[in-house]
Coordinates of C-alpha atoms in Angstrom, one line a residue:
X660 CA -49.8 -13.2 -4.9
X661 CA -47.1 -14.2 -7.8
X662 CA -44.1 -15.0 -5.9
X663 CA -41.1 -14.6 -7.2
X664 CA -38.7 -17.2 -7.4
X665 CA -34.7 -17.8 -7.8
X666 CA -33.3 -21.3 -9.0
X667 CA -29.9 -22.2 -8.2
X668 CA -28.4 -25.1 -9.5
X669 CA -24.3 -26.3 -8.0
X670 CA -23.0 -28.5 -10.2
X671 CA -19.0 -28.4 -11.4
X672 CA -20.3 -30.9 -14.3
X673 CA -23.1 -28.4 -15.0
X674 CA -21.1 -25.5 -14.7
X675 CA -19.0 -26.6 -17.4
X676 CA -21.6 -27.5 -19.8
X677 CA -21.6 -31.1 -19.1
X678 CA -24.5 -31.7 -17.7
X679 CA -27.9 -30.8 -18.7
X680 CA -29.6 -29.3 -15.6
X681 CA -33.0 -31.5 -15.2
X682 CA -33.6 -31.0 -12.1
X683 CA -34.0 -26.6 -12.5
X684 CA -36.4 -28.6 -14.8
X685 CA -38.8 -30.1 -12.2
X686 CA -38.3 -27.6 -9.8
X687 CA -39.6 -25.0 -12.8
X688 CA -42.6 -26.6 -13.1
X689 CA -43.6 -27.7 -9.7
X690 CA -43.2 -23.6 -8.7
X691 CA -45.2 -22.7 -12.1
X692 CA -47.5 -25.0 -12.0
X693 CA -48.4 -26.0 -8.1
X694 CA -47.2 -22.8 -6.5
X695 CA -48.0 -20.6 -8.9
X696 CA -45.1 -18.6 -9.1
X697 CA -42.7 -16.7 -11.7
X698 CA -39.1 -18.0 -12.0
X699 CA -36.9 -14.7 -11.8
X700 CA -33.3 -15.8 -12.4
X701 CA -31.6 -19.6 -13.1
X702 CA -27.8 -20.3 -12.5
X703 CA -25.9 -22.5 -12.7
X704 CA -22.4 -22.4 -10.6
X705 CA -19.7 -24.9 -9.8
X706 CA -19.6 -26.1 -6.4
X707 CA -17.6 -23.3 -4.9
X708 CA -18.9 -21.9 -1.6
X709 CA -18.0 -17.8 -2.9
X710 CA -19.8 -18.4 -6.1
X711 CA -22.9 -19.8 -4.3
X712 CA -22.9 -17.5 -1.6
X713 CA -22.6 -14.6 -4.3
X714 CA -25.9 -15.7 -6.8
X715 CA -27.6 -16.0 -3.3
X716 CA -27.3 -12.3 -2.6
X717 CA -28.4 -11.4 -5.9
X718 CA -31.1 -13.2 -6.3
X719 CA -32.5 -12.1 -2.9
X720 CA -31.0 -8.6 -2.9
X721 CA -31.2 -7.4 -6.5
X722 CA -34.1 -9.8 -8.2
X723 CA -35.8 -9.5 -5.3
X724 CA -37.1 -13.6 -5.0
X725 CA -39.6 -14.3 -2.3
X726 CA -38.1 -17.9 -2.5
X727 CA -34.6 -19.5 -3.9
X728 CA -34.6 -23.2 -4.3
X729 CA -30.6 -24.4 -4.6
X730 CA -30.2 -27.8 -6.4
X731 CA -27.2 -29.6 -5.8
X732 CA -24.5 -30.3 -3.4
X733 CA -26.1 -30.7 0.0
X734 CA -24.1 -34.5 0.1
X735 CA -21.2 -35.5 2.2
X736 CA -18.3 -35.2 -0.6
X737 CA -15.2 -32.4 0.1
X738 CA -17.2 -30.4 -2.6
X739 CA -20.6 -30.3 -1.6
X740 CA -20.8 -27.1 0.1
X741 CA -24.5 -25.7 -0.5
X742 CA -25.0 -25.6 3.0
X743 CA -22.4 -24.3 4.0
X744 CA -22.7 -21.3 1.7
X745 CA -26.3 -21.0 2.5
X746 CA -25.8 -20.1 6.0
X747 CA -23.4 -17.8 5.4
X748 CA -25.7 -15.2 3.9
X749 CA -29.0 -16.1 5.8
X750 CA -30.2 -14.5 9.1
X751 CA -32.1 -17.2 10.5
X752 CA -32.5 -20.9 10.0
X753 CA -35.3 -23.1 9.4
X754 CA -34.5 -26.4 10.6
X755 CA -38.2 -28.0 10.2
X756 CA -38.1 -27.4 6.2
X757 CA -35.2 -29.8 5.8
X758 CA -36.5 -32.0 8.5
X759 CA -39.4 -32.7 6.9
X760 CA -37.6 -33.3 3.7
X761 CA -35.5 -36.2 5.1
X762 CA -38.8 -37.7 7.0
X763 CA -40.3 -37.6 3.5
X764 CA -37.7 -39.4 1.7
X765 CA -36.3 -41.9 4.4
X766 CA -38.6 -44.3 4.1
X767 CA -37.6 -44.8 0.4
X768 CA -34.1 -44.0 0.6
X769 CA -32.5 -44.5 4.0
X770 CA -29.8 -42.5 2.3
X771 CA -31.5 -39.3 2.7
X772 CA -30.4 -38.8 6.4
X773 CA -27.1 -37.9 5.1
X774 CA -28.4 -34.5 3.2
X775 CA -27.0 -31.7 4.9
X776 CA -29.3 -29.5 3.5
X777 CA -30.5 -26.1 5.3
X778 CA -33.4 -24.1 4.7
X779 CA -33.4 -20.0 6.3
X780 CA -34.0 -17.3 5.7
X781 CA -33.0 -13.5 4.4
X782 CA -34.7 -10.8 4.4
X783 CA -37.9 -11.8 3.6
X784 CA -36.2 -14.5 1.3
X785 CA -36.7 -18.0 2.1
X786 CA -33.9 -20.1 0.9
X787 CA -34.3 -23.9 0.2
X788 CA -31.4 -26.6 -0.8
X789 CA -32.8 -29.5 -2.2
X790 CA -31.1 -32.6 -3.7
X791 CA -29.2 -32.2 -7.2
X792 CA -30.9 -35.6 -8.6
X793 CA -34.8 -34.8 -10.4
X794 CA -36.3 -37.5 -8.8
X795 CA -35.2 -36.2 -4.8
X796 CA -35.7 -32.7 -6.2
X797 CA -39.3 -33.9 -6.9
X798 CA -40.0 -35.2 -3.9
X799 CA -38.4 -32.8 -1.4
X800 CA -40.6 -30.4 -3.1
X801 CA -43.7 -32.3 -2.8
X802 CA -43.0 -32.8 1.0
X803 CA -42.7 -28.6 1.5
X804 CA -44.8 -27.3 -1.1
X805 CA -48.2 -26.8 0.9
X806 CA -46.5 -24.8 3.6
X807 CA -44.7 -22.4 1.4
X808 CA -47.5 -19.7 0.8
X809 CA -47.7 -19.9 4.2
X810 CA -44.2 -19.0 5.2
X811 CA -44.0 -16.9 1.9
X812 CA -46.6 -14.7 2.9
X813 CA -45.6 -14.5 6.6
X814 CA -42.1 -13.3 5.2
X815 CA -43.8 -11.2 2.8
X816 CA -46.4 -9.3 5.1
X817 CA -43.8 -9.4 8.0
X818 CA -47.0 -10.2 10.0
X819 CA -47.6 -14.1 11.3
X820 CA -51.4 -14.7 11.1
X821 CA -52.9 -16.8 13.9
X822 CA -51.2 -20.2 14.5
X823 CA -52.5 -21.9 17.5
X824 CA -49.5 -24.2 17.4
X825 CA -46.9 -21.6 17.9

């Protein structure tokens, strides 16, 4: 299956014209390439929690995306409210994506235990915020990608196949 895919990018800077958004970039070809899916719809937003909570809807709702990777503004500043947005519109979170994430990247960049970043999902949309930066956009999504045709198609077929684990 081609799964569709959203890209989300928060960024005042970028919003504005700027910033040049590299990381929608990497995340492009990492989904095209080692995924093999089909970017539906790219935006770029300020930092504003409505703004992100509204291109999150309509990506899921109207473009349909299996799968919406945010970039951007999962930090600790006042503005950085990807998260918060996030869980606004989804149903359920899933709190082992952006734990593995921050396992990945700690022992590189102790830093990374300060991403509040979320992962849930809605519908059968799985929503994803990564870093803003290309190289932590790189790999978080190196450290996810073999498990996301899994969940993908689990939310897809609304069936779980057989997973002895769980």
């Amino acid at each position: 299956m081609r799964w569709k895919v959203g890209i989300l990018t928060a960024s005042d800077k970028g919003a504005r014209g700027e910033r040049e958004d590299t990381s929608a970039q990497v995340i492009r070809e990492m989904v095209e390439e080692e995924l093999g899916g089909e970017i539906v719809e790219h935006r770029v937003v300020p930092d504003e929690k409505n703004e992100i909570m509204a291109a999150l809807i309509e990506m899921s709702d109207y473009y349909n995306a299996h799968l919406i990777l945010t970039s951007g503004g999962i930090g600790m500043a006042a503005r950085d409210v990807t998260p918060e947005a996030t869980r606004e519109v989804v149903e359920r979170l899933v709190p082992g994506i952006p734990e593995a994430i921050r396992h990945a990247a700690m022992p590189r960049n102790p830093h990374a235990m300060l991403s509040r970043s979320i992962a849930g999902v809605r519908g059968v949309c799985l929503i994803i915020n990564l870093p803003g930066d290309p190289r932590g956009v790189h790999e978080s999504l190196a450290a996810i990608l073999n498990v996301l045709p899994h969940a993908l198609s689990i939310l897809s077929d609304n069936t779980a196949p057989f997973n002895e684990y769980f």
